[in-house]
Coordinates of C-alpha atoms in Angstrom, one line a residue:
M8 CA 120.4 91.8 102.7
R9 CA 121.7 89.2 104.8
D10 CA 123.8 86.4 104.3
V11 CA 120.7 83.5 105.2
F12 CA 118.2 85.6 103.4
Y13 CA 120.6 85.6 100.2
Q14 CA 121.1 81.8 100.4
F15 CA 117.1 81.4 100.7
L16 CA 116.8 83.1 97.5
T17 CA 119.6 81.8 95.3
G18 CA 118.8 78.4 96.5
A19 CA 114.8 79.4 95.6
L20 CA 116.4 80.2 92.2
D21 CA 118.1 77.6 91.5
L22 CA 115.6 75.4 92.6
V23 CA 113.0 77.5 89.9
L24 CA 115.5 79.0 86.8
W25 CA 118.9 76.9 87.6
G26 CA 119.5 73.9 89.0
G27 CA 122.6 73.2 87.0
E28 CA 125.9 71.7 88.7
L29 CA 129.2 73.5 89.5
A30 CA 132.4 72.7 88.2
G31 CA 136.5 73.7 89.5
E32 CA 135.1 74.2 93.1
E33 CA 138.7 73.1 94.3
N34 CA 139.6 76.9 92.4
L35 CA 137.1 78.7 94.7
P36 CA 138.8 81.5 97.1
Q37 CA 139.0 80.6 101.1
R38 CA 138.7 84.3 101.6
G39 CA 138.0 87.9 100.0
P40 CA 138.5 90.2 98.5
A41 CA 138.4 88.8 94.7
V42 CA 136.5 89.3 91.6
F43 CA 134.8 86.8 89.7
V44 CA 134.8 87.7 86.2
A45 CA 132.1 85.9 83.7
N46 CA 130.5 85.7 80.2
H47 CA 126.9 86.9 80.1
L48 CA 124.4 84.3 78.9
D49 CA 121.5 86.6 78.4
A50 CA 119.2 86.6 81.3
Q51 CA 120.0 82.7 82.0
G52 CA 124.5 84.0 83.1
P53 CA 123.6 86.2 86.3
I54 CA 121.0 83.5 87.7
A55 CA 123.4 80.8 87.1
A56 CA 126.5 82.4 88.4
V57 CA 124.5 83.2 92.0
C58 CA 123.4 80.4 92.1
S59 CA 125.9 78.3 91.2
I60 CA 128.8 79.6 93.5
P61 CA 128.7 78.8 96.9
I62 CA 129.6 82.4 98.1
R63 CA 127.8 85.9 99.0
L64 CA 128.2 87.7 95.8
Y65 CA 127.6 91.2 94.7
P66 CA 127.1 91.3 91.3
W67 CA 127.5 94.1 88.7
I68 CA 124.6 95.1 86.9
A69 CA 122.6 97.4 84.3
G70 CA 122.4 101.1 86.1
E71 CA 118.3 100.8 84.7
M72 CA 118.1 97.5 86.3
L73 CA 118.0 99.4 90.1
D74 CA 116.6 102.6 88.8
R75 CA 112.6 102.8 89.4
E76 CA 112.0 105.1 86.2
R77 CA 113.9 103.5 84.2
A78 CA 113.8 99.5 84.7
A79 CA 110.5 99.1 82.8
A80 CA 111.7 100.4 79.5
Y81 CA 115.2 98.6 80.0
L82 CA 113.4 95.1 80.9
D83 CA 111.2 95.6 77.9
M84 CA 114.5 96.3 75.2
D85 CA 116.8 94.1 76.7
F86 CA 114.7 90.8 78.2
V87 CA 110.4 90.8 76.6
E88 CA 111.4 91.9 73.3
R89 CA 114.6 90.4 72.8
Q90 CA 114.3 87.2 74.6
L91 CA 110.1 86.6 75.2
H92 CA 109.5 88.3 71.7
L93 CA 106.8 90.2 72.8
K94 CA 105.8 93.2 71.6
P95 CA 103.9 96.5 72.9
P96 CA 101.4 97.3 74.6
L97 CA 101.3 93.3 76.1
G98 CA 105.6 93.3 76.2
L99 CA 105.6 96.7 77.8
G100 CA 102.9 95.9 80.3
L101 CA 104.8 92.9 81.4
A102 CA 107.5 94.4 82.0
R103 CA 106.4 97.5 83.8
T104 CA 105.1 94.5 86.1
L105 CA 108.3 92.6 86.5
S106 CA 110.4 95.9 87.2
R107 CA 108.3 96.4 90.5
I108 CA 109.5 92.9 91.8
T109 CA 112.8 93.0 90.1
V110 CA 114.1 96.7 91.2
P111 CA 113.6 96.3 94.8
L112 CA 114.9 92.5 94.5
L113 CA 117.7 93.5 92.8
R114 CA 118.6 96.4 95.6
S115 CA 118.0 93.7 98.3
L116 CA 121.2 91.7 97.0
G117 CA 123.3 94.5 97.0
C118 CA 124.1 94.8 93.0
V119 CA 126.6 97.4 92.7
P120 CA 125.5 99.3 89.2
V121 CA 127.1 99.7 86.0
H122 CA 126.6 102.9 84.0
K123 CA 128.1 102.3 80.2
G124 CA 129.4 104.8 78.6
D125 CA 129.2 107.7 81.4
Y126 CA 132.3 108.5 82.9
E127 CA 130.9 110.0 85.8
G128 CA 128.8 106.8 86.4
M129 CA 131.6 104.7 85.8
Q130 CA 133.7 105.9 88.0
E131 CA 130.5 105.4 91.0
T132 CA 130.4 101.7 90.0
L133 CA 134.1 101.5 90.8
E134 CA 133.8 103.1 93.8
L135 CA 131.2 100.8 95.1
S136 CA 132.8 98.3 94.1
M137 CA 135.7 99.4 96.6
D138 CA 133.5 99.5 99.1
V139 CA 132.3 95.8 98.4
L140 CA 136.5 94.9 98.0
R141 CA 136.7 96.6 100.8
Q142 CA 135.1 94.6 103.5
G143 CA 136.7 91.9 102.1
H144 CA 133.4 91.1 99.8
F145 CA 133.0 89.1 96.5
L146 CA 132.2 90.9 93.6
L147 CA 130.5 89.5 90.5
G148 CA 131.4 91.2 86.9
F149 CA 129.7 90.6 83.5
P150 CA 132.2 92.8 81.2
E151 CA 130.9 92.0 77.9
D152 CA 130.4 95.0 75.6
N153 CA 127.0 94.4 74.3
L154 CA 127.8 96.9 71.4
L155 CA 130.0 94.6 69.6
P156 CA 129.0 91.6 67.8
S157 CA 128.8 88.2 69.5
D158 CA 131.3 84.7 68.8
P159 CA 129.2 82.3 67.3
L160 CA 130.7 79.3 69.2
T161 CA 130.3 81.1 72.7
K162 CA 127.7 83.8 72.6
M163 CA 130.3 85.9 74.3
R164 CA 131.0 88.9 73.2
P165 CA 134.7 91.0 73.8
F166 CA 135.1 91.8 77.2
Q167 CA 135.6 95.5 78.2
R168 CA 138.5 96.1 80.5
S169 CA 136.7 98.6 83.2
F170 CA 137.1 95.9 85.7
A171 CA 140.9 95.4 85.7
R172 CA 141.3 98.8 87.3
L173 CA 139.9 97.3 90.8
G174 CA 142.9 96.0 90.5
E175 CA 145.0 99.2 90.3
S176 CA 142.6 100.6 93.3
Y177 CA 142.7 97.8 95.5
Y178 CA 146.7 97.7 95.3
E179 CA 147.0 101.2 95.9
E180 CA 145.4 101.6 98.8
T181 CA 145.7 98.3 100.3
G182 CA 149.2 97.1 98.7
Q183 CA 147.8 93.9 97.9
R184 CA 147.1 91.8 94.7
L185 CA 143.4 91.7 93.9
A186 CA 142.5 87.9 92.6
F187 CA 140.0 88.1 89.7
Y188 CA 138.5 84.3 89.1
P189 CA 136.8 83.5 85.7
V190 CA 133.7 82.1 85.2
A191 CA 132.3 80.0 82.4
I192 CA 128.1 79.7 82.1
H193 CA 127.0 77.9 79.9
A194 CA 123.3 76.8 79.1
A195 CA 123.3 73.6 79.0
G196 CA 123.7 73.2 83.1
T197 CA 127.3 74.4 84.3
V198 CA 129.1 77.2 85.7
R199 CA 132.8 76.4 85.7
V200 CA 135.2 78.4 87.7
G201 CA 138.7 78.7 87.0
R202 CA 142.3 79.4 88.5
P203 CA 142.5 83.1 89.5
V204 CA 144.9 85.5 87.7
A205 CA 146.3 87.9 90.1
F206 CA 147.3 91.9 89.3
N207 CA 150.6 92.4 88.4
P208 CA 151.6 96.2 90.0
F209 CA 154.8 95.8 88.2
N210 CA 152.7 96.2 84.7
R211 CA 152.3 100.0 83.2
P212 CA 148.7 100.4 84.2
G213 CA 147.4 100.8 80.8
F214 CA 149.1 97.1 79.7
E215 CA 148.1 95.5 82.5
R216 CA 144.2 96.1 81.9
H217 CA 145.0 94.6 78.5
R218 CA 146.3 91.5 80.1
L219 CA 143.8 90.7 82.4
K220 CA 140.9 92.0 79.9
D221 CA 142.7 89.1 77.3
L222 CA 143.5 86.7 79.9
L223 CA 140.4 86.3 81.6
E224 CA 137.9 86.5 78.4
N225 CA 140.4 83.5 76.3
T226 CA 140.1 81.6 79.9
V227 CA 136.1 82.2 80.0
R228 CA 136.0 81.1 76.5
A229 CA 138.0 78.7 76.2
M230 CA 136.2 76.9 79.7
Y231 CA 132.8 77.1 77.6
L232 CA 134.3 75.8 74.5
E233 CA 135.3 72.5 77.3
L234 CA 132.3 72.8 78.6
D235 CA 131.0 72.4 75.5
G236 CA 132.8 69.7 73.8
Q237 CA 134.4 71.3 70.9
D238 CA 138.0 71.1 69.5
L239 CA 139.6 73.8 71.2
Q240 CA 142.5 74.3 68.5
G241 CA 140.0 74.0 65.9
A242 CA 137.8 76.2 67.1
L243 CA 139.9 78.7 68.6
T244 CA 139.6 82.3 66.1
P245 CA 143.4 84.1 65.4
Q246 CA 143.0 86.6 67.8
H247 CA 142.5 83.8 70.3
K248 CA 145.5 81.4 69.8

């Protein structure tokens, strides 16, 4: 998708579905590549991020959402039933109608399919992501593990750490340290971008994946709580202190 059309589309989505504001604009990168790492906030999160961040982003998205054969069932389960509370046959009919629009739209946005729980599929995700980074572009990832329970304060689930492998691959290819930008998306209408965290090639790979995952997860959570007006010291659970 050409950048002009991307800007038009995200502008239209902002007008119709989001209309929020951006905080932390001073932290945005001047040039790529880089990876933005955000909380998902159900269906609202990806829309909020692409509408608010004034950079051409290539989002990670569930692989089913880009598959014409599987998109309707996934939309029915993840959006129509869970968020709209519509049951079959009405819900599935709506999901099928939506999928005819969303699949070509998401493909045109350059979304990167994520195949969780599938080793070969995840390798494809990482390779497609590297193609984006090689071109100096910006990825947008939502690494929450939807199989784990959400935090009652932020509605966030613990992050998976597979995204951190991009730092390893990019350093191996270029000798450059990839930057990861934490992004907190709040339902009240604010997207906040934090200061970047750089991949550290001097750490052991396993340790560095955990470090990036924990640091970005805790930073996103803290920024969310700040937007929420929470007392951080009182709100942080022991594992986050």
